[in-house]
Amino acid sequence: MSTPSRGPVLVIEDHPVSRLLFERVLELEEVDVIGAGSIGEAEQLLSLTVPPVIVVDLQLPDGYGLDLVRRLKADVRTSGCAIIACTAQRVPDEERLALEAGCADFVTKPIDTWAFARLGRSLIPAPIPG
Amino acid sequence: LLTRTAQLGRANQTLADRNDKLQHATEAKSRFVANLSHELRNPLNAVIGFAELMHAGRSGQLTGRQEEHLGIIRGSARHLLALIDDALDLARVEAGHVRLDPEPVEPTTVAAECASSLATVCAGKAIQVDIDPRPVGEVVVDAARLRQVITNYLSNAIKFTPPGGRVKVMTRHERERLLIEVSDSGPGIQPADRMRIFDEFVQLPGRDRSGSGLGLAVTKLIVEAQGGEVGVRSIPGEGSTFYAWLPAPAAPVPAPARLPKRHGTEQISAAAAPISAESSAQLTARRPAHLARHR
């Protein structure tokens, strides 16, 4: 197993098994992952660190994921984070709403495992040499 | 006369009340199916995802038997997902929650895209798909729903056609209506089964039962929701032709600007899916659309 060396990616997902899957899939691309199970928990973590990539499930126990996305995009500290919206629901127009809110991409569950791994890695800026 | 009018008024009220209750019940069912679909997708995400990681050897080396079993888990989970998607679609259409976005499309091109998206399945069974190459011209119809109808009919035809068989797609436009016909060289359908083949969960005995059993029911509802009709003609032992008539006015001005953008050519190789020479020109016209987009 390779040592995680990039990231971190913040995964905001209340379903523990799905969160673990995101972690394991991103580990394949040597990406380090931190997890949060709610918007509240995510906001606490974000007050300490600003990750380059955030994966946010849209149905969270304490709110709607896109409301969080809009707040993060309006905050200068977090506006540069690349956000991947993720949902288990097939709601018409949600993809358009997510992209309009500033998400870099939109994925539906079940995720395409390998495409998700590549997407996570591709959104992390390359480390500055030296 | 007054008594009769009062009686009729009460009867009308009772009917209206029952209609209301039925509508509410249908909407409640649709909401239930939508919630269930969401609740099932989370565990399925884990089942499919972890099975894929293991199957690819990312959790350690596997024996041949373990690899085989993981492939079955993954395949069955995907089957379950297709069932959930079809059930959700069915509930949405039944509850009248179908949003139609009519736009000018060239049906022959759409048919070619649908065939391209199923090329791998065709290749696995060495089935040749012929698309009638005569363009019918641009018509105004909901493109995503048209793709769903053609794809459902095509998947069905490919599934029930024995290896080495042929499937043909024909489109025609007449009197503001679009006809789509998908013919196969499968076992055919007995007259008694032709009426019920479009019912939910009907799968004929002795046939491949790998589908959800909802594909044709969804197709029928989608077509009828647009004011169209579906049907099947069949000669047992020779094959079947499934058809759909959809209301589709001709596009007002077939301006050159509206022609599909070419993203470079993409041709299915003969090995990947045997496509007849007459239809290969159509298949090179446009990159296959992303069919997984849901409304």
mmCIF file of C-alpha atoms in Angstrom, chain A residues 10-117:
data_model
loop_
_atom_site.group_PDB
_atom_site.id
_atom_site.type_symbol
_atom_site.label_atom_id
_atom_site.label_comp_id
_atom_site.label_asym_id
_atom_site.label_seq_id
_atom_site.Cartn_x
_atom_site.Cartn_y
_atom_site.Cartn_z
ATOM 1 C CA LEU A 10 -12.275 16.733 3.040
ATOM 2 C CA VAL A 11 -15.126 14.221 2.623
ATOM 3 C CA ILE A 12 -18.416 15.438 4.145
ATOM 4 C CA GLU A 13 -20.683 12.389 4.173
ATOM 5 C CA ASP A 14 -23.022 11.158 6.924
ATOM 6 C CA HIS A 15 -23.185 7.580 5.668
ATOM 7 C CA PRO A 16 -20.104 6.009 7.367
ATOM 8 C CA VAL A 17 -19.651 3.171 4.861
ATOM 9 C CA SER A 18 -19.827 5.553 1.890
ATOM 10 C CA ARG A 19 -17.302 7.833 3.651
ATOM 11 C CA LEU A 20 -14.963 4.880 4.122
ATOM 12 C CA LEU A 21 -15.360 3.973 0.431
ATOM 13 C CA PHE A 22 -14.430 7.537 -0.633
ATOM 14 C CA GLU A 23 -11.385 7.325 1.664
ATOM 15 C CA ARG A 24 -10.242 3.978 0.282
ATOM 16 C CA VAL A 25 -10.804 5.012 -3.333
ATOM 17 C CA LEU A 26 -8.875 8.284 -2.894
ATOM 18 C CA GLU A 27 -6.079 6.399 -1.092
ATOM 19 C CA LEU A 28 -5.527 4.532 -4.383
ATOM 20 C CA GLU A 29 -4.432 7.837 -5.868
ATOM 21 C CA GLU A 30 -2.222 8.502 -2.816
ATOM 22 C CA VAL A 31 -4.559 11.209 -1.617
ATOM 23 C CA ASP A 32 -4.904 11.888 2.102
ATOM 24 C CA VAL A 33 -8.498 12.148 3.369
ATOM 25 C CA ILE A 34 -10.165 13.804 6.349
ATOM 26 C CA GLY A 35 -13.808 13.048 7.053
ATOM 27 C CA ALA A 36 -16.809 14.850 8.525
ATOM 28 C CA GLY A 37 -20.287 13.409 9.108
ATOM 29 C CA SER A 38 -22.220 16.691 9.135
ATOM 30 C CA ILE A 39 -22.089 20.337 8.088
ATOM 31 C CA GLY A 40 -21.335 21.337 11.699
ATOM 32 C CA GLU A 41 -18.394 18.953 11.922
ATOM 33 C CA ALA A 42 -17.130 20.105 8.515
ATOM 34 C CA GLU A 43 -17.279 23.779 9.529
ATOM 35 C CA GLN A 44 -15.238 23.013 12.666
ATOM 36 C CA LEU A 45 -12.560 21.269 10.574
ATOM 37 C CA LEU A 46 -12.612 24.072 8.004
ATOM 38 C CA SER A 47 -11.903 26.633 10.737
ATOM 39 C CA LEU A 48 -8.604 24.793 11.343
ATOM 40 C CA THR A 49 -7.551 23.836 7.830
ATOM 41 C CA VAL A 50 -8.497 24.663 4.233
ATOM 42 C CA PRO A 51 -8.203 21.570 2.011
ATOM 43 C CA PRO A 52 -7.723 21.943 -1.760
ATOM 44 C CA VAL A 53 -10.653 19.598 -2.483
ATOM 45 C CA ILE A 54 -13.963 19.016 -0.689
ATOM 46 C CA VAL A 55 -16.414 16.200 -1.460
ATOM 47 C CA VAL A 56 -19.854 17.107 -0.122
ATOM 48 C CA ASP A 57 -22.878 14.837 0.051
ATOM 49 C CA LEU A 58 -25.969 16.927 -0.646
ATOM 50 C CA GLN A 59 -28.298 15.258 1.884
ATOM 51 C CA LEU A 60 -26.708 15.882 5.265
ATOM 52 C CA PRO A 61 -28.398 15.486 8.667
ATOM 53 C CA ASP A 62 -28.038 19.167 9.609
ATOM 54 C CA GLY A 63 -28.700 20.806 6.240
ATOM 55 C CA TYR A 64 -28.587 20.863 2.460
ATOM 56 C CA GLY A 65 -25.104 20.407 1.024
ATOM 57 C CA LEU A 66 -25.522 23.139 -1.612
ATOM 58 C CA ASP A 67 -26.233 25.745 1.111
ATOM 59 C CA LEU A 68 -22.827 24.871 2.576
ATOM 60 C CA VAL A 69 -21.249 25.063 -0.902
ATOM 61 C CA ARG A 70 -22.675 28.580 -1.405
ATOM 62 C CA ARG A 71 -21.318 29.701 2.001
ATOM 63 C CA LEU A 72 -17.871 28.245 1.226
ATOM 64 C CA LYS A 73 -17.778 29.921 -2.189
ATOM 65 C CA ALA A 74 -18.732 33.277 -0.613
ATOM 66 C CA ASP A 75 -15.930 33.047 2.002
ATOM 67 C CA VAL A 76 -12.495 34.249 0.801
ATOM 68 C CA ARG A 77 -10.748 31.591 2.919
ATOM 69 C CA THR A 78 -12.549 28.689 1.205
ATOM 70 C CA SER A 79 -13.656 30.122 -2.136
ATOM 71 C CA GLY A 80 -10.660 28.529 -3.886
ATOM 72 C CA CYS A 81 -11.495 24.962 -2.770
ATOM 73 C CA ALA A 82 -12.549 22.625 -5.595
ATOM 74 C CA ILE A 83 -15.873 21.103 -4.508
ATOM 75 C CA ILE A 84 -17.348 17.830 -5.767
ATOM 76 C CA ALA A 85 -21.070 17.502 -5.037
ATOM 77 C CA CYS A 86 -22.295 13.975 -4.466
ATOM 78 C CA THR A 87 -25.841 12.673 -4.176
ATOM 79 C CA ALA A 88 -27.794 9.449 -3.916
ATOM 80 C CA GLN A 89 -30.937 11.174 -5.129
ATOM 81 C CA ARG A 90 -31.979 11.731 -8.695
ATOM 82 C CA VAL A 91 -33.480 15.195 -8.413
ATOM 83 C CA PRO A 92 -34.133 17.002 -11.694
ATOM 84 C CA ASP A 93 -31.873 20.026 -12.195
ATOM 85 C CA GLU A 94 -29.687 19.324 -9.134
ATOM 86 C CA GLU A 95 -26.566 18.958 -11.275
ATOM 87 C CA ARG A 96 -27.192 22.376 -12.852
ATOM 88 C CA LEU A 97 -27.830 23.903 -9.401
ATOM 89 C CA ALA A 98 -24.602 22.374 -8.055
ATOM 90 C CA LEU A 99 -22.521 23.730 -10.927
ATOM 91 C CA GLU A 100 -24.175 27.145 -10.587
ATOM 92 C CA ALA A 101 -23.352 27.128 -6.855
ATOM 93 C CA GLY A 102 -19.674 26.786 -7.828
ATOM 94 C CA CYS A 103 -19.064 23.022 -7.661
ATOM 95 C CA ALA A 104 -16.263 21.747 -9.898
ATOM 96 C CA ASP A 105 -18.121 18.496 -10.551
ATOM 97 C CA PHE A 106 -21.241 16.499 -9.688
ATOM 98 C CA VAL A 107 -21.314 12.741 -9.103
ATOM 99 C CA THR A 108 -24.176 10.385 -8.299
ATOM 100 C CA LYS A 109 -24.078 7.283 -6.148
ATOM 101 C CA PRO A 110 -23.155 4.600 -6.844
ATOM 102 C CA ILE A 111 -19.968 6.341 -7.899
ATOM 103 C CA ASP A 112 -17.806 5.243 -10.810
ATOM 104 C CA THR A 113 -14.938 4.046 -8.602
ATOM 105 C CA TRP A 114 -11.988 4.673 -10.911
ATOM 106 C CA ALA A 115 -13.330 7.890 -12.404
ATOM 107 C CA PHE A 116 -13.903 9.271 -8.893
ATOM 108 C CA ALA A 117 -10.330 8.438 -7.860
#
